[in-house]
Each structure stands twice: as structure tokens, then as C-alpha cells.
């Protein structure tokens, strides 16, 4: 989605998607009325067909993240904002709809990663993940679109292309913040804690301890680390 700003110091007045033709007026955070929703649908009919990201697309996104880390270095935890700046995508804080964590927008012809000053980021790890996702959209050539909304929120208008790109962005962000090779090495160091545990309850507690330790090391959420370890086949 492209954010349409009346000025840099004001919230966006509308959103548009060049690919799917969506044009959405900013509602100020309140739900659209039936009349407003009908009016928007006359401009951009709702698309219901679902597209899925293929393993090849996910692999390509992760590959690009690895190439960036190989080029600019990959100390853990990754300095994601510094890395974004070195790639030419500085981070800027602006007012966006409250449920939107971030976006990619143009600033005098130069792309910037926008974080929402109105979004209630609960922790530094959530902010880091949002930056990684926005960087993914920029690097993967997704254009200027809103990348990450509040979990569980259903967009007013479905955008199949956006759904695919969201999954690509998550694959990129996971590899950028939790490089597979380094996660495997870190897990190998911690794995004896799980192996020494006796009984299912003790093993479950040991796994939680390992996840928490690795999450702190990589500066990601415990949920993100658990998902990453599962994706890599290190946890079942």
C-alpha cells in the first residue's frame, strides 16, 4: 500500500495499491460506515482469490537476507536499523493508523522505512521485527505498501498480492534476524540442556529455557525463536 500524505508532519489521508487497484480513504482509526465501505468498493472491488507463497519464493527471500549479511557482516544480534541505513533505507517515525506497525514510503524521492509513532510497541524485539519486515518489502521490490498490521486484524479489503508479500517479508526477516547457520550453532551449544532433562515436563521446561536464552542472544521474541527453531527442524 502506498501512503498518501498531505504533508510529512500529518497522518496519511489515503492508501492505494498500484498492483491491485485498491484505494482506501483514511478513516482516522474508526471502522468504515456501510456507506463508506460501499463507496470504496466501487473504486476497488474486493478480491477474494487467495495466493500462496511457494517454497521457492520463501527460499529466494531468505537467500537475499543471507547475501546482505554476508556483504555487510552478521554479528549477533544483528543491528537491523544500522543495516537498513547502510542499504539506503533509513528509519523514520511518523503517524500511521494505530493498528499499523510500519510501512515503506517515499520521502522526497527516497524510500524510507516508516515506523508508526502511534503504535504501542510492547518491546524492543517487536520494533526490530517490524524494521526487518519493512526492509524486506524494500529490498524485495514490493514497492511502497503497508507491511505489518496488528496481529489478528483483518484488512478492510483483502489483497492477495499483499498476503504473498507478507509471507516473503517474514521469511526474509527471520533469516536476517535469526540466520539459520548461526541459530543451528547456538542451538547446538544449548541442546545438552534438553538432552539431560528427564521426563516430558522437565524436557518441556528445558526447551523453554533454551528458547528464552536464544531469544535474548538474537534479540527476538521467544515466539519468533520457537517458530524459527521449529522451521529449522531443531524443535518438534
Coordinates of C-alpha atoms in Angstrom, one line a residue:
X1 CA 0.0 0.0 0.0
X2 CA 1.2 3.5 -0.8
X3 CA 0.7 6.0 1.9
X4 CA -0.7 9.3 0.6
X5 CA 0.5 12.2 2.8
X6 CA -0.8 15.7 2.6
X7 CA 2.4 16.8 4.4
X8 CA 5.3 15.0 6.2
X9 CA 4.1 16.1 9.6
X10 CA 0.5 14.9 9.2
X11 CA -1.0 11.4 9.1
X12 CA -1.8 9.9 5.7
X13 CA -5.0 10.9 4.1
X14 CA -5.5 7.7 1.9
X15 CA -3.9 4.4 0.9
X16 CA -3.5 2.9 -2.6
X17 CA -2.1 -0.2 -4.1
X18 CA -0.7 0.2 -7.6
X19 CA -0.9 -3.5 -8.4
X20 CA -4.4 -4.5 -7.2
X21 CA -6.0 -1.1 -7.8
X22 CA -7.1 -0.6 -4.2
X23 CA -7.8 2.9 -3.0
X24 CA -8.7 3.3 0.7
X25 CA -9.5 6.6 2.4
X26 CA -8.1 7.0 5.8
X27 CA -10.9 6.7 8.4
X28 CA -9.0 8.0 11.4
X29 CA -8.9 4.6 13.1
X30 CA -12.7 4.1 13.3
X31 CA -14.4 1.4 11.2
X32 CA -15.8 2.4 7.9
X33 CA -19.5 3.1 7.8
X34 CA -21.6 0.9 5.4
X35 CA -21.8 3.9 3.0
X36 CA -18.1 4.5 3.1
X37 CA -17.3 0.8 2.6
X38 CA -19.7 0.7 -0.4
X39 CA -18.1 3.8 -1.9
X40 CA -14.6 2.3 -1.6
X41 CA -15.7 -1.0 -3.2
X42 CA -17.0 0.9 -6.2
X43 CA -13.4 2.2 -6.7
X44 CA -11.5 -1.0 -5.8
X45 CA -13.6 -4.2 -5.9
X46 CA -12.7 -6.7 -3.3
X47 CA -10.5 -9.6 -4.5
X48 CA -11.2 -12.9 -2.8
X49 CA -8.8 -15.3 -4.6
X50 CA -6.0 -16.3 -2.3
X51 CA -2.5 -16.6 -3.4
X52 CA 0.1 -18.7 -1.5
X53 CA 3.8 -18.2 -1.2
X54 CA 5.7 -21.1 -2.7
X55 CA 8.8 -22.7 -1.1
X56 CA 10.9 -21.2 -3.9
X57 CA 9.7 -17.7 -3.1
X58 CA 10.4 -18.2 0.6
X59 CA 13.8 -19.5 -0.3
X60 CA 14.6 -16.6 -2.5
X61 CA 13.6 -14.1 0.2
X62 CA 15.9 -15.9 2.7
X63 CA 18.7 -16.0 0.2
X64 CA 18.6 -12.3 -0.2
X65 CA 18.8 -11.8 3.5
X66 CA 21.8 -14.1 3.7
X67 CA 23.5 -12.2 0.9
X68 CA 23.0 -8.9 2.8
X69 CA 24.5 -10.4 5.9
X70 CA 27.5 -11.8 4.0
X71 CA 28.1 -8.4 2.4
X72 CA 27.7 -6.2 5.5
X73 CA 28.6 -8.6 8.3
X74 CA 26.3 -10.6 10.5
X75 CA 27.3 -10.0 14.1
X76 CA 24.6 -11.3 16.5
X77 CA 22.4 -9.6 17.4
X78 CA 22.0 -8.0 14.0
X79 CA 21.9 -4.2 14.0
X80 CA 18.9 -4.1 11.8
X81 CA 18.4 -0.3 11.8
X82 CA 22.0 0.3 11.1
X83 CA 21.9 -2.3 8.3
X84 CA 18.8 -0.7 6.8
X85 CA 20.6 2.7 6.8
X86 CA 23.7 1.2 5.1
X87 CA 21.4 -0.2 2.4
X88 CA 19.9 3.2 1.8
X89 CA 16.6 2.8 3.7
X90 CA 16.7 5.0 6.8
X91 CA 14.1 4.5 9.5
X92 CA 11.7 7.3 10.2
X93 CA 8.9 7.6 12.8
X94 CA 5.6 9.0 11.5
X95 CA 1.9 8.9 12.3
X96 CA 0.1 6.0 10.7
X97 CA -3.2 4.2 11.5
X98 CA -2.9 2.9 15.1
X99 CA -3.2 -0.8 14.1
X100 CA -0.3 -0.4 11.5
X101 CA 3.2 -1.0 12.8
X102 CA 5.1 0.2 9.8
X103 CA 5.3 0.9 6.1
X104 CA 7.7 1.8 3.2
X105 CA 7.1 5.3 2.0
X106 CA 8.8 7.8 -0.3
X107 CA 10.5 10.9 1.2
X108 CA 11.5 13.5 -1.4
X109 CA 12.0 10.7 -3.9
X110 CA 14.0 8.5 -1.5
X111 CA 12.5 5.4 0.1
X112 CA 12.3 5.3 3.9
X113 CA 11.2 2.7 6.4
X114 CA 8.4 4.2 8.4
X115 CA 7.6 3.1 12.0
X116 CA 4.3 4.2 13.4
X117 CA 4.7 6.6 16.4
X118 CA 1.1 5.8 17.3
X119 CA 1.6 2.0 17.5
X120 CA 2.0 0.6 21.0
X121 CA 5.2 -1.4 20.5
X122 CA 5.5 -3.6 23.6
X123 CA 9.2 -4.4 23.4
X124 CA 12.3 -3.6 21.5
X125 CA 12.2 -7.0 19.9
X126 CA 8.8 -6.2 18.3
X127 CA 10.2 -2.9 16.9
X128 CA 13.3 -4.8 15.5
X129 CA 11.0 -7.3 13.8
X130 CA 8.9 -4.5 12.2
X131 CA 12.0 -2.9 10.8
X132 CA 13.2 -6.2 9.4
X133 CA 9.8 -6.7 7.7
X134 CA 9.8 -3.2 6.2
X135 CA 13.3 -3.7 5.0
X136 CA 12.2 -6.9 3.4
X137 CA 9.5 -5.1 1.4
X138 CA 12.0 -2.5 0.2
X139 CA 14.8 -5.0 -0.7
X140 CA 12.4 -7.5 -2.4
X141 CA 11.0 -4.8 -4.6
X142 CA 7.5 -4.9 -3.1
X143 CA 7.1 -1.1 -3.6
X144 CA 5.6 1.2 -1.0
X145 CA 3.0 -0.7 0.9
X146 CA 1.9 -1.1 4.5
X147 CA 3.8 -4.2 5.7
X148 CA 2.7 -5.2 9.2
X149 CA -0.5 -4.6 11.0
X150 CA -1.7 -5.5 14.5
X151 CA -1.8 -9.3 14.8
X152 CA -5.3 -10.7 14.2
X153 CA -6.6 -7.7 12.4
X154 CA -8.5 -8.3 9.2
X155 CA -7.9 -5.7 6.5
X156 CA -11.0 -3.9 5.2
X157 CA -10.2 -5.0 1.7
X158 CA -8.3 -8.3 1.0
X159 CA -5.2 -8.0 -1.1
X160 CA -3.9 -11.4 -2.4
X161 CA -0.6 -9.9 -3.6
X162 CA -0.1 -8.4 -0.2
X163 CA -0.7 -11.7 1.5
X164 CA 2.1 -13.3 -0.5
X165 CA 4.5 -10.5 0.1
X166 CA 3.8 -10.5 3.8
X167 CA 4.9 -14.2 3.9
X168 CA 8.0 -13.3 1.8
X169 CA 8.8 -10.5 4.2
X170 CA 8.5 -12.8 7.2
X171 CA 10.9 -15.3 5.6
X172 CA 13.4 -12.5 4.9
X173 CA 13.1 -11.1 8.4
X174 CA 13.5 -14.5 10.0
X175 CA 16.8 -15.1 8.1
X176 CA 18.0 -11.6 8.7
X177 CA 17.5 -11.6 12.5
X178 CA 18.0 -15.3 13.1
X179 CA 20.4 -16.6 10.4
X180 CA 19.9 -20.3 10.0
X181 CA 23.5 -21.2 10.3
X182 CA 24.1 -19.2 13.5
X183 CA 20.8 -20.4 15.1
X184 CA 21.9 -24.0 14.5
X185 CA 25.3 -23.3 16.1
X186 CA 23.7 -21.6 19.0
X187 CA 21.2 -24.4 19.5
X188 CA 23.9 -27.0 19.4
X189 CA 25.6 -25.3 22.3
X190 CA 22.3 -25.3 24.3
X191 CA 21.0 -28.7 23.2
X192 CA 22.6 -30.6 26.0
X193 CA 20.3 -28.8 28.5
X194 CA 17.4 -30.6 26.8
X195 CA 19.2 -33.9 26.4
X196 CA 19.9 -34.0 30.2
X197 CA 16.3 -33.4 31.1
X198 CA 14.3 -36.4 32.4
X199 CA 10.6 -36.8 31.7
X200 CA 8.4 -34.8 29.4
X201 CA 7.7 -32.0 31.9
X202 CA 11.4 -31.4 32.6
X203 CA 12.2 -31.6 28.9
X204 CA 9.5 -29.1 28.1
X205 CA 10.9 -26.7 30.8
X206 CA 14.4 -27.2 29.4
X207 CA 13.2 -26.4 25.9
X208 CA 11.6 -23.2 27.2
X209 CA 14.8 -22.2 28.9
X210 CA 16.8 -22.8 25.7
X211 CA 14.3 -20.8 23.7
X212 CA 14.4 -17.9 26.1
X213 CA 18.3 -17.9 26.1
X214 CA 18.4 -17.9 22.3
X215 CA 15.8 -15.2 22.1
X216 CA 17.9 -12.9 24.3
X217 CA 21.0 -13.7 22.3
X218 CA 19.4 -12.9 19.0
X219 CA 17.2 -10.1 20.4
X220 CA 14.0 -11.5 19.1
X221 CA 10.8 -12.6 20.8
X222 CA 10.5 -16.0 22.3
X223 CA 7.6 -16.8 20.0
X224 CA 9.7 -15.9 17.0
X225 CA 12.6 -18.0 18.2
X226 CA 10.3 -21.0 18.9
X227 CA 8.9 -20.7 15.3
X228 CA 12.4 -20.4 13.9
X229 CA 13.7 -23.5 15.7
X230 CA 10.7 -25.5 14.5
X231 CA 11.1 -24.3 10.9
X232 CA 14.8 -25.5 11.0
X233 CA 13.8 -28.9 12.4
X234 CA 15.6 -28.3 15.7
X235 CA 12.5 -28.5 17.9
X236 CA 9.4 -30.6 17.3

